[in-house]
Amino acid sequence: MLSDPIARIRRFHRAVTSEVGVLDASFLGRGRPLGPARVLNAIGSGRRDIRDIRAYLGLDSGLMSRLLRSLEAEGLIEIEGNASDSRRRSARLTGAGALEYAAYEALSDAQAAEILDKHQARERLLAAMDLIATTLGRDRIVIEEARPGDPRSQSCLSAYYGELAARFERGFDVSLSADPEARDMERPRGSFLLAVSDGLPVGCVGLKGTDKGYAEVKRLWIAPAARGLGLSRRLMEELERIAIELGYDRLRLDTNSALPEAVGLYRNSGWTEIARFNDDPYPDLFFERIIAGAGARTGASTGVGAEPAAG
Amino acid sequence: MLSDPIARIRRFHRAVTSEVGVLDASFLGRGRPLGPARVLNAIGSGRRDIRDIRAYLGLDSGLMSRLLRSLEAEGLIEIEGNASDSRRRSARLTGAGALEYAAYEALSDAQAAEILDKHQARERLLAAMDLIATTLGRDRIVIEEARPGDPRSQSCLSAYYGELAARFERGFDVSLSADPEARDMERPRGSFLLAVSDGLPVGCVGLKGTDKGYAEVKRLWIAPAARGLGLSRRLMEELERIAIELGYDRLRLDTNSALPEAVGLYRNSGWTEIARFNDDPYPDLFFERIIAGAGARTGASTGVGAEPAAG
DNA sequence: CAATATATCTGACTAAAGTCAGGTATATCA
DNA sequence: TGATATACCTGACTTTAGTCAGATATATTG
C-alpha cells in the first residue's frame, strides 16, 4: 500500500499469526498432545499410507511409530499391512477414531466461525483470503475430470453464467443459449474438467461432443481469485489431450468480443478465426483448431499473460 | 468464492500456515531455541517491561525468569530495576543484543523476500495481504498526530492526490488547488492526523487554520485496504476534538460530488451544505459545521456504512 | 544369487517447554 | 498497622518432541 513489499508481507504475517493463529489451537483442546493430534488428522483427512504421512508431517520414523502406537492404544486407529509391498503399513480410523476426528473438525469450524463473526463476514475479506490461498497454493492446483452434474462443476457453471450476465451489455440467459446437454460433456462423447485448489473448484472447461466431425470447447471459466496463474492454458492443454484420446482431430469454439482475455488466449495459442457455425445469439467470434497433426499442439511458448475470465 | 465462508477461512488458514509459516523459521536459524529468541525479539521490538513481555508471550513467571537469565548469560540483554515500582524489572538490549536482534530482522526480511520472489510480487497479492492485515488488526489501529512533512503523512498525501487524479474526469493537479501550507496544518494553527495500523499509515486528515474565524478540514483519505472500518469517522471525531482545543467553534470543508462516500459521511454526521466560500477550481460542494455548542457533536449513532476514499 | 535399499519398529537418549511449590522483596488496601 | 496482593526468582519436576543406533523383514538391483 504505502510501504515496501517486504514490510507489507511481514505485516501480513504478524497479523495472521497473532489473529488467525488461534486456529492452530484446534489441534489442542482435546486433551491430546500436538503430535498424535496431527497424525490423527492426517489419517482422518484421507492419508492412509504411513510413509506418506511421515513425509507430509516431516516426522522421524521412530517418532512416527510411537505416535501410531499411542493412537492405537487409545483405540482410535488400526494398522494394516499393504498388499503390494509388505514392508509398508496403512492406518485406518476406527469408529471411535472417526468420532474424534469429527470433533477436531468441529473445533476448527468453531474457530473459523469466530473469526467470521468478529469481522462480520465481509465479502471483501473472504475474497482476499481466497486470492491468497489460491496464489500461495498454485503449485498444488490440480486439473481433474468431473461430471457436469457434480456440485463442484455446477458451482463453477453458475459463477460463469453470473459473470457473463455482468459482462454482456444485454445480460445472459442460459436458456436462450445452446446449453450443452450434460451427456455431450461426458465420456465417451465429451468431457468436463475442473481446476481444483485445495478442494475448492477454481476453474472449469467443457468438451462437447458433436456428430459433425468436431468437438466444441465450452464454458471456460477461471475464478477471479485464480486469474493470472496460467490455469486456463493448463485446462485447455488437458482438454485437448482428452479430445485426441476420444478420437477428435478438430476443435471449435464460439466466444464473445466482450471477453477479451479469452479471445487473446485463443489467438495466441494456435486457434484460427472462422465464420459463424451456429445460430446461438450470444457469440460473435468463432474459432477452430486442428489437433491431430504434429505441430498443431498448443504452443507452450506462445505464452499470453492475460487469463480469460470466461470464454 | 464458491463455498461456505467457514470452509474459505479454513482453506486460507491451511494455505497460510503451510506456505507463509516458513516465516516462523526466522525465530530459529540462529542456534537458539524458540523461547529465548521470542523474548529477545520482544525486547528488540520495544517491549521493555518484563511483566508486559510475560503477558504478551503468555509465559509462566518461572520460565520467563530462566529465559532472561539465558539471554543475560549470552550478554545480549541487561536487566534493570523500575524507578516507580521496585518489584518490577525492565530489560534492555546490549550492543551485542542489538546486533543479534538485527540479524533476526534480516532473517525475517529474507524469508519475506523469498515469498515475494516465488509469487512474483504481484500487486494483487500484496493488496490482499494489506486488506487482511488491516482488517484483522482493526482494533489496534491508532489515530495519532503527525506533522504534514512526516514521511508517513507524505505517503498518504501522495496516495490521496493519485486517487483524486483517477476519480476526477479532468484529473487533479495539486499546484492548481489551494494546497494548505504545512504551517497551517500544524499546531498552534491547525493539526494533521494519521490512522496507523501496525506501523503503516492507512488514512489521514488535516485541520487547516485560517484567520477568518473558522478552520478547514482538508485531505481526508482512507487507504483502500482500510475502508469500511469506520476510520474516517474516528479521524473526524478526533480532529473535531483538537479543533475545539485550539479554540475554533466552526469548521468548513470543500469537496466534490465525484467523491460520494465522503459527501455521504458529511451529510450524515451533522454538516450543513453552504454556498461556495473559495475559488479553488476542484470542489463543487461546500459544508459547514458548528462544533462549540452542545448538541453539535458528531452523532455517533447516525452511522453511515460507506467509507470516504477521499474528501 | 548377493549386495543394497527401504519401511517399520524398539530402546536409550537429549533438549525444550512448561508446571508447581515455595521464597523474597515490595506495594497496596482496609 | 497488619493482611493481602504483586513481581520476580529458584529448584524440582513432568511432558513433549525429537535424535540416533541398531534390529527385522521385505523389496530391488546388478
XYZ file of C-alpha atoms (C1' of nucleotides) in Angstrom:
682
model
C 0.000 0.000 0.000
C 2.354 2.693 1.172
C 5.419 0.768 2.025
C 7.901 -1.646 0.589
C 6.708 -5.139 -0.285
C 8.857 -6.874 2.326
C 7.382 -4.790 5.104
C 3.903 -5.491 3.752
C 4.462 -9.236 3.747
C 5.885 -9.162 7.264
C 2.983 -7.087 8.486
C 0.607 -9.602 6.930
C 2.446 -12.409 8.636
C 2.277 -10.711 12.013
C -1.439 -10.067 11.642
C -2.158 -13.614 10.577
C -0.116 -15.378 13.205
C -1.491 -13.258 16.005
C -5.155 -13.295 14.951
C -5.694 -16.359 12.825
C -3.021 -18.263 14.692
C -5.729 -19.149 17.141
C -6.892 -21.660 14.563
C -3.885 -23.765 15.429
C -5.407 -24.259 18.834
C -7.861 -26.581 17.118
C -5.179 -29.281 17.275
C -5.246 -28.952 21.029
C -8.254 -28.694 23.285
C -8.966 -32.414 23.156
C -6.516 -33.420 25.833
C -4.019 -34.849 23.384
C -0.553 -33.517 22.502
C 0.064 -31.922 19.131
C 1.961 -34.918 17.698
C -0.749 -37.575 17.867
C -3.410 -34.962 17.011
C -1.596 -34.118 13.782
C -1.282 -37.769 12.835
C -4.938 -38.466 13.626
C -5.987 -35.527 11.472
C -3.760 -36.611 8.627
C -5.359 -40.053 8.678
C -8.860 -38.599 9.017
C -8.333 -36.332 6.028
C -7.614 -39.321 3.824
C -3.913 -40.045 4.084
C -3.655 -43.704 4.949
C -0.167 -44.705 3.922
C 2.202 -44.400 6.895
C 5.107 -43.487 4.654
C 3.123 -40.619 3.095
C 2.026 -39.290 6.452
C 5.591 -39.393 7.700
C 6.798 -37.430 4.686
C 3.874 -34.997 4.868
C 4.368 -34.212 8.549
C 8.143 -34.400 8.380
C 8.452 -36.932 11.205
C 11.289 -39.250 12.140
C 10.360 -42.890 11.659
C 10.893 -43.707 15.333
C 8.699 -40.847 16.469
C 6.042 -41.764 13.929
C 5.988 -45.323 15.155
C 5.425 -44.226 18.721
C 2.680 -41.786 17.772
C 0.882 -44.576 15.932
C 1.209 -46.853 18.986
C -0.326 -44.191 21.201
C -3.299 -43.680 18.855
C -3.710 -47.433 18.629
C -3.669 -47.725 22.419
C -6.440 -45.115 22.544
C -8.448 -47.282 20.166
C -8.638 -44.551 17.536
C -6.811 -46.223 14.650
C -5.956 -49.644 13.300
C -2.828 -50.528 11.363
C -2.935 -52.961 8.496
C -0.427 -54.295 6.001
C -0.061 -53.293 2.406
C -0.923 -55.918 -0.214
C 1.635 -54.906 -2.832
C 4.572 -54.180 -0.511
C 4.516 -55.917 2.826
C 7.141 -53.646 4.333
C 4.605 -50.836 4.240
C 1.660 -50.227 6.580
C -1.592 -48.322 6.315
C -3.693 -46.739 9.026
C -7.465 -46.648 9.265
C -9.738 -44.795 11.707
C -11.876 -46.953 13.965
C -15.414 -45.819 14.816
C -14.087 -44.026 17.874
C -11.335 -42.516 15.722
C -13.842 -41.151 13.237
C -15.778 -39.516 16.073
C -12.605 -37.993 17.457
C -11.619 -36.695 14.030
C -15.076 -35.161 13.639
C -14.610 -33.430 16.981
C -11.358 -31.868 15.736
C -13.111 -30.729 12.589
C -15.865 -29.166 14.686
C -13.240 -27.311 16.712
C -11.649 -25.931 13.561
C -15.032 -24.883 12.250
C -15.871 -23.153 15.506
C -12.639 -21.229 15.451
C -13.122 -20.169 11.847
C -16.661 -19.111 12.750
C -15.266 -16.924 15.486
C -13.116 -15.036 13.003
C -16.096 -14.759 10.698
C -18.247 -13.226 13.455
C -15.560 -10.944 14.734
C -15.049 -9.409 11.320
C -18.636 -9.565 10.155
C -18.021 -11.911 7.271
C -17.230 -9.109 4.908
C -17.101 -10.436 1.393
C -14.023 -8.335 0.627
C -12.115 -10.053 3.406
C -13.130 -13.512 2.218
C -12.247 -12.664 -1.379
C -8.793 -11.542 -0.248
C -8.386 -14.800 1.667
C -9.375 -16.796 -1.423
C -6.875 -14.905 -3.537
C -4.062 -15.544 -1.095
C -4.905 -19.209 -0.570
C -5.102 -19.800 -4.299
C -1.949 -17.886 -5.141
C 0.140 -19.455 -2.397
C -1.192 -22.875 -3.322
C -0.778 -22.524 -7.078
C 1.621 -25.445 -7.268
C -0.973 -27.689 -5.712
C -3.780 -26.813 -8.127
C -4.779 -29.985 -9.943
C -6.802 -30.471 -13.091
C -9.325 -33.262 -12.719
C -12.175 -34.691 -14.739
C -15.661 -34.399 -13.241
C -19.211 -34.840 -14.455
C -21.022 -31.636 -15.380
C -23.612 -32.573 -12.764
C -21.036 -32.706 -9.963
C -21.851 -29.990 -7.378
C -18.368 -28.536 -7.896
C -18.976 -28.288 -11.642
C -22.360 -26.727 -11.001
C -20.900 -24.074 -8.729
C -18.355 -23.134 -11.434
C -21.045 -23.031 -14.084
C -23.335 -20.778 -12.116
C -20.428 -18.430 -11.383
C -19.680 -18.491 -15.125
C -23.256 -17.619 -16.075
C -23.263 -14.863 -13.455
C -20.117 -13.400 -14.929
C -21.482 -13.481 -18.472
C -24.621 -11.724 -17.254
C -22.467 -8.999 -15.730
C -20.193 -8.639 -18.766
C -22.692 -8.705 -21.594
C -24.498 -5.436 -22.095
C -27.852 -7.135 -22.549
C -27.191 -9.752 -19.858
C -27.102 -13.507 -20.303
C -29.895 -16.054 -20.089
C -28.594 -19.588 -20.315
C -31.935 -20.884 -21.619
C -31.545 -18.767 -24.784
C -28.071 -20.115 -25.426
C -27.242 -23.532 -26.836
C -26.671 -25.146 -23.436
C -24.694 -28.323 -23.981
C -26.568 -31.269 -22.628
C -24.681 -32.899 -19.790
C -24.411 -36.137 -21.745
C -22.490 -34.358 -24.502
C -19.867 -33.279 -21.951
C -19.314 -36.731 -20.520
C -17.329 -39.654 -21.837
C -17.431 -41.164 -24.305
C -18.760 -38.168 -26.283
C -17.010 -35.395 -24.382
C -15.524 -34.392 -21.078
C -15.642 -31.785 -18.346
C -12.570 -30.563 -16.430
C -12.182 -28.745 -13.140
C -9.181 -26.900 -11.746
C -9.206 -27.690 -8.043
C -7.220 -25.726 -5.478
C -7.059 -27.474 -2.146
C -10.522 -28.968 -2.618
C -12.060 -25.790 -3.947
C -13.043 -25.634 -7.626
C -11.488 -22.517 -9.170
C -11.972 -23.091 -12.871
C -13.628 -25.300 -15.451
C -13.880 -26.108 -19.143
C -16.106 -28.466 -21.096
C -15.578 -30.554 -24.221
C -18.889 -31.022 -26.012
C -19.015 -33.909 -28.454
C -20.970 -33.476 -31.690
C -21.797 -35.684 -34.686
C -20.356 -33.138 -37.105
C -16.760 -34.316 -37.071
C -15.522 -31.879 -34.426
C -15.849 -31.285 -30.704
C -16.631 -27.917 -29.141
C -14.851 -26.198 -26.256
C -17.427 -24.691 -23.901
C -17.639 -22.990 -20.507
C -14.029 -21.948 -19.974
C -14.054 -20.057 -16.717
C -11.462 -19.131 -14.069
C -12.444 -17.794 -10.650
C -11.341 -14.211 -10.027
C -9.009 -15.316 -7.223
C -7.212 -17.723 -9.569
C -6.587 -15.487 -12.578
C -3.068 -14.856 -13.708
C -1.817 -18.300 -12.674
C -1.909 -19.840 -16.149
C -4.813 -22.115 -15.325
C -6.819 -21.597 -18.493
C -3.838 -22.764 -20.513
C -3.456 -25.843 -18.326
C -7.156 -26.608 -18.671
C -7.061 -26.197 -22.457
C -3.985 -28.384 -22.841
C -5.514 -31.167 -20.796
C -8.809 -30.850 -22.671
C -7.016 -31.159 -25.981
C -5.214 -34.286 -24.811
C -8.568 -35.815 -23.911
C -10.100 -34.756 -27.235
C -7.343 -36.605 -29.100
C -7.872 -39.611 -26.835
C -11.583 -39.558 -27.721
C -10.717 -39.551 -31.412
C -11.383 -35.948 -32.398
C -8.992 -34.168 -34.734
C -10.698 -30.790 -34.873
C -11.974 -28.433 -32.134
C -14.280 -25.450 -32.462
C -15.498 -22.813 -30.055
C -17.581 -19.695 -30.030
C -16.930 -16.691 -27.823
C -17.682 -13.023 -27.486
C -15.605 -9.914 -28.007
C -16.755 -8.744 -24.566
C -14.359 -11.379 -23.202
C -11.028 -10.034 -24.435
C -8.805 -12.181 -22.164
C -10.318 -15.366 -23.584
C -10.101 -14.118 -27.145
C -6.472 -13.186 -26.556
C -5.703 -16.680 -25.289
C -7.248 -18.327 -28.360
C -5.468 -16.047 -30.787
C -2.159 -16.696 -29.057
C -2.378 -20.453 -28.788
C -2.958 -21.685 -32.315
C -6.654 -21.088 -32.874
C -7.852 -19.738 -36.219
C -10.830 -17.444 -36.541
C -13.560 -18.948 -38.765
C -17.039 -17.960 -39.919
C -20.090 -18.327 -37.688
C -21.009 -22.005 -37.392
C -24.103 -21.862 -35.177
C -27.059 -19.580 -34.518
C -26.535 -19.052 -30.802
C -27.464 -15.402 -30.110
C -24.567 -14.629 -27.743
C -21.269 -15.349 -29.506
C -19.825 -13.036 -32.156
C -16.443 -14.710 -32.649
C -15.754 -18.283 -33.841
C -12.523 -20.267 -33.761
C -11.216 -23.601 -34.974
C -8.093 -25.605 -34.235
C -6.705 -28.797 -35.780
C -5.356 -31.027 -33.038
C -4.409 -34.375 -34.607
C -1.393 -33.494 -36.784
C 2.049 -32.855 -35.324
C 2.894 -29.177 -34.874
C -0.706 -28.294 -34.232
C -0.370 -28.596 -30.492
C -0.868 -25.672 -28.190
C 2.413 -23.816 -28.249
C 3.591 -23.649 -24.662
C 5.996 -20.866 -25.528
C 3.499 -18.529 -27.157
C 2.516 -17.501 -23.624
C -0.004 -14.769 -23.126
C -0.192 -13.156 -19.723
C -3.895 -12.427 -19.517
C -6.225 -15.024 -18.092
C -9.686 -15.424 -19.564
C -12.445 -14.693 -17.130
C -14.825 -16.596 -19.301
C -14.879 -17.798 -22.835
C -15.771 -17.836 -3.822
C -17.737 -20.996 -4.383
C -18.071 -22.374 -0.936
C -19.251 -21.534 2.527
C -17.358 -18.887 4.484
C -16.115 -21.314 7.147
C -14.520 -23.547 4.523
C -12.968 -20.494 2.887
C -11.420 -19.295 6.126
C -10.078 -22.769 6.908
C -8.627 -23.066 3.437
C -6.954 -19.695 3.893
C -5.548 -20.838 7.186
C -4.138 -24.037 5.699
C -2.513 -22.149 2.853
C -1.002 -19.555 5.141
C 0.345 -21.934 7.759
C 1.920 -24.194 5.170
C 3.403 -21.535 2.893
C 3.893 -18.412 4.932
C 4.522 -20.472 8.042
C 8.089 -20.635 6.888
C 8.416 -17.103 8.206
C 8.275 -18.545 11.688
C 11.535 -20.256 10.911
C 13.091 -16.816 11.258
C 12.942 -17.354 15.004
C 15.247 -20.293 14.543
C 18.337 -20.459 12.381
C 20.456 -18.593 14.879
C 21.300 -21.567 17.058
C 18.978 -20.525 19.827
C 15.775 -22.210 20.970
C 12.427 -20.602 20.224
C 11.850 -19.424 23.801
C 14.817 -17.084 24.207
C 14.504 -15.992 20.566
C 10.932 -14.859 21.156
C 11.926 -12.946 24.262
C 14.872 -11.302 22.530
C 12.641 -10.220 19.661
C 10.002 -8.873 22.022
C 12.641 -6.751 23.752
C 14.149 -5.671 20.441
C 10.795 -4.536 19.118
C 10.404 -2.143 22.011
C 8.798 -4.074 24.837
C 10.991 -3.481 27.829
C 8.794 -4.197 30.818
C 9.252 -7.850 31.916
C 5.664 -8.057 33.083
C 4.375 -6.909 29.686
C 6.570 -9.352 27.793
C 5.396 -12.161 30.006
C 1.748 -11.295 29.350
C 2.387 -10.775 25.623
C 4.121 -14.114 25.149
C 1.933 -15.940 27.643
C 4.835 -17.281 29.666
C 4.967 -18.646 33.200
C 6.973 -16.406 35.515
C 9.445 -19.175 36.283
C 10.069 -19.909 32.637
C 10.383 -16.214 31.848
C 12.951 -15.775 34.556
C 15.080 -18.592 33.176
C 14.841 -17.277 29.620
C 16.030 -13.879 30.810
C 18.937 -15.492 32.656
C 19.993 -17.323 29.497
C 19.901 -14.141 27.398
C 21.811 -12.334 30.105
C 24.425 -15.098 30.178
C 24.854 -14.675 26.434
C 25.479 -10.982 27.024
C 22.530 -9.924 24.876
C 20.409 -8.121 27.444
C 20.705 -6.293 30.716
C 18.067 -6.190 33.418
C 17.432 -3.060 35.411
C 15.009 -2.021 38.125
C 11.972 0.150 37.748
C 12.036 3.547 39.435
C 8.368 3.758 40.324
C 7.843 0.151 41.447
C 10.927 -1.664 42.612
C 9.281 -5.101 42.341
C 9.280 -4.702 38.581
C 12.187 -5.103 36.163
C 12.960 -3.878 32.686
C 15.162 -5.392 30.007
C 17.453 -3.574 27.638
C 19.456 -4.859 24.660
C 23.237 -4.609 24.948
C 25.266 -3.755 21.861
C 25.647 -7.443 21.103
C 21.905 -7.900 21.701
C 21.052 -5.175 19.205
C 23.254 -6.887 16.612
C 21.595 -10.215 17.282
C 18.143 -8.661 17.019
C 19.149 -7.058 13.712
C 20.226 -10.499 12.480
C 16.772 -11.892 13.295
C 15.193 -8.997 11.452
C 17.381 -9.716 8.444
C 16.295 -13.361 8.502
C 12.649 -12.339 8.539
C 13.244 -9.953 5.682
C 14.995 -12.655 3.686
C 12.140 -15.058 4.157
C 9.553 -12.463 3.199
C 11.655 -11.728 0.124
C 11.526 -15.407 -0.776
C 7.738 -15.361 -0.790
C 7.839 -12.187 -2.822
C 10.072 -13.802 -5.450
C 8.185 -17.049 -5.536
C 4.948 -15.293 -6.336
C 6.378 -12.558 -8.492
C 5.366 -9.719 -6.206
C 2.012 -9.417 -7.799
C 0.370 -6.227 -6.629
C -2.975 -8.023 -6.287
C -1.460 -10.441 -3.797
C 0.105 -7.652 -1.757
C -3.123 -5.653 -1.796
C -4.986 -8.696 -0.472
C -2.383 -9.086 2.259
C -2.781 -5.438 3.226
C -6.533 -5.796 3.369
C -6.311 -8.826 5.622
C -3.667 -7.360 7.907
C -5.625 -4.142 8.286
C -8.970 -5.828 8.833
C -7.679 -8.358 11.339
C -5.802 -5.613 13.143
C -8.622 -3.060 13.144
C -8.733 -2.939 16.931
C -5.113 -1.919 17.001
C -5.450 0.985 14.541
C -4.500 4.158 16.368
C -5.115 7.788 15.471
C -2.061 9.902 16.033
C -0.985 13.456 15.350
C 1.894 13.944 12.919
C 3.416 16.818 11.016
C 2.342 17.146 7.383
C 6.015 16.814 6.461
C 6.375 13.433 8.184
C 7.190 10.761 5.565
C 4.105 8.815 6.612
C 1.926 11.880 6.060
C 3.568 12.460 2.708
C 2.880 8.917 1.562
C -0.809 9.311 2.459
C -0.985 12.657 0.700
C 0.546 11.381 -2.499
C -1.845 8.427 -2.497
C -4.654 10.933 -1.953
C -3.583 13.085 -4.886
C -3.243 9.979 -7.050
C -6.738 8.925 -6.185
C -8.189 12.342 -6.965
C -6.416 12.276 -10.321
C -8.048 8.941 -11.078
C -11.501 9.971 -9.887
C -11.823 13.427 -11.402
C -12.671 13.375 -15.081
C -10.162 16.095 -15.865
C -7.538 14.764 -13.446
C -6.059 16.601 -10.495
C -3.064 18.878 -10.267
C -2.245 19.813 -6.717
C -0.500 23.002 -7.793
C -3.788 24.380 -9.173
C -5.599 23.681 -5.925
C -5.354 25.698 -2.743
C -2.688 23.498 -1.183
C -2.676 24.212 2.539
C 0.729 25.326 3.635
C 2.246 22.869 6.078
C 2.371 25.533 8.760
C -1.397 25.946 8.608
C -1.823 22.219 9.420
C 0.462 22.261 12.450
C -0.129 23.464 15.943
C -0.956 26.016 17.081
C -2.901 26.984 13.929
C -4.048 23.508 12.864
C -3.263 19.843 13.009
C -2.691 16.754 10.918
C -3.842 13.259 11.915
C -2.831 9.813 10.732
C -4.591 6.484 11.206
C -1.800 3.984 11.774
C -2.267 0.225 11.509
C 0.641 -1.707 12.921
C 3.099 0.985 11.886
C 1.619 1.502 8.460
C -0.266 4.758 7.741
C -3.690 3.908 6.337
C -5.530 7.214 6.500
C -5.158 10.912 7.174
C -6.979 14.189 7.652
C -5.804 17.752 8.071
C -7.134 20.717 10.027
C -6.101 23.931 8.311
C -6.223 27.009 10.489
C -7.365 30.326 8.946
C -7.769 33.898 10.149
C -11.398 34.001 9.087
C -12.932 32.630 12.284
C -13.140 29.014 11.142
C -10.816 26.069 10.447
C -10.963 23.916 7.333
C -10.984 20.123 7.126
C -8.666 19.010 4.317
C -7.163 15.846 2.850
C -9.457 13.220 4.332
C -8.250 9.948 2.841
C -8.518 6.260 3.753
C -6.386 3.597 2.077
C -8.378 1.110 0.007
C -7.424 -1.755 2.339
C -8.801 0.122 5.343
C -12.174 1.206 4.034
C -15.304 0.063 5.778
C -13.695 0.036 9.219
C -15.148 3.368 10.387
C -11.787 5.104 10.274
C -12.919 8.313 8.620
C -15.414 8.817 11.415
C -12.728 8.223 14.027
C -10.393 10.662 12.284
C -13.099 13.314 12.040
C -14.084 12.962 15.692
C -10.518 13.304 16.868
C -9.962 16.256 14.534
C -13.010 17.986 15.919
C -11.788 17.466 19.480
C -8.497 19.107 18.533
C -10.257 21.960 16.757
C -12.205 22.754 19.937
C -8.979 22.536 21.932
C -7.384 25.049 19.548
C -10.287 27.415 20.109
C -12.286 27.043 16.908
C -16.073 26.885 17.053
C -16.771 26.456 13.358
C -15.395 24.082 10.699
C -15.689 24.280 6.938
C -14.698 21.988 4.104
C -14.971 21.745 0.363
C -15.377 18.527 -1.543
C -16.501 17.133 -4.864
C -19.578 15.234 -5.954
C -17.221 12.709 -7.600
C -16.477 11.521 -4.051
C -19.900 10.262 -2.987
C -18.693 8.283 0.066
C -17.161 11.420 1.591
C -20.202 13.527 0.780
C -22.420 10.864 2.356
C -20.356 10.936 5.528
C -20.619 14.711 5.850
C -24.361 14.750 5.227
C -24.858 12.028 7.815
C -22.751 13.476 10.569
C -24.091 16.922 11.183
C -22.569 19.004 8.380
C -24.683 21.603 6.598
C -24.231 22.430 2.948
C -23.350 26.069 2.394
C -22.526 28.337 -0.551
C -19.111 28.310 -2.224
C -16.600 30.031 0.055
C -13.413 29.821 -2.026
C -12.341 29.908 -5.664
C -10.497 26.571 -5.786
C -11.268 25.038 -9.204
C -11.829 21.456 -7.993
C -14.566 21.446 -5.317
C -18.241 21.798 -6.172
C -19.744 21.148 -2.732
C -19.177 23.158 0.451
C -20.079 22.296 4.039
C -20.014 23.885 7.449
C -20.410 22.580 10.971
C -20.684 24.360 14.325
C -18.634 22.498 16.894
C -18.578 24.525 20.084
C -22.180 24.334 21.311
C -23.633 21.238 22.965
C -25.605 19.001 20.639
C -23.443 19.943 17.705
C -21.083 16.997 18.122
C -20.723 14.268 15.569
C -23.588 11.921 16.249
C -22.014 8.523 16.782
C -25.325 6.783 16.138
C -26.025 8.335 12.757
C -23.658 5.756 11.320
C -23.179 5.520 7.602
C -21.564 2.388 6.252
C -19.648 3.821 3.352
C -16.124 4.984 3.863
C -14.856 8.041 2.006
C -11.984 7.260 -0.284
C -11.074 10.874 -0.315
C -12.768 14.079 0.600
C 22.259 -65.164 -6.116
C 24.498 -61.415 -3.097
C 24.516 -56.692 -2.158
C 21.965 -52.903 -1.204
C 17.979 -50.155 -0.256
C 13.530 -49.428 2.001
C 9.857 -49.456 5.684
C 8.911 -50.019 10.130
C 9.940 -50.871 14.889
C 12.352 -50.645 19.639
C 15.228 -48.838 23.219
C 18.131 -45.269 25.007
C 18.943 -40.776 24.998
C 18.612 -35.289 24.871
C 16.613 -30.747 24.526
C 12.999 -27.740 25.132
C 8.881 -26.235 27.112
C 6.081 -25.984 30.673
C 4.263 -26.709 35.689
C 4.286 -26.221 40.574
C 5.544 -25.212 45.181
C 7.706 -22.366 47.711
C 10.816 -17.890 48.800
C 11.915 -12.792 48.997
C 11.006 -8.113 48.496
C 7.830 -4.574 47.717
C 3.287 -2.379 47.100
C -1.483 -1.661 48.328
C -5.663 -1.861 50.950
C -8.734 -1.837 54.943
C -0.507 -1.225 61.203
C -1.400 -5.951 59.630
C -3.236 -8.571 55.912
C -3.067 -9.348 51.298
C -1.549 -8.930 46.578
C 2.062 -8.448 43.164
C 6.572 -9.133 40.710
C 10.183 -11.803 40.237
C 13.149 -15.647 41.455
C 14.817 -20.692 42.386
C 14.689 -25.654 42.493
C 12.458 -29.885 41.418
C 9.700 -31.982 38.401
C 6.919 -33.728 34.031
C 5.638 -33.847 29.308
C 6.557 -33.465 24.620
C 9.341 -33.556 20.682
C 12.982 -35.120 18.549
C 17.506 -37.862 17.600
C 20.261 -41.918 16.968
C 21.817 -46.582 16.763
C 20.582 -50.741 15.866
C 17.069 -54.873 14.653
C 13.905 -57.165 11.496
C 11.586 -58.107 7.401
C 10.956 -57.250 2.710
C 11.981 -55.357 -1.969
C 15.086 -54.122 -5.669
C 19.262 -54.199 -8.398
C 23.310 -55.895 -10.785
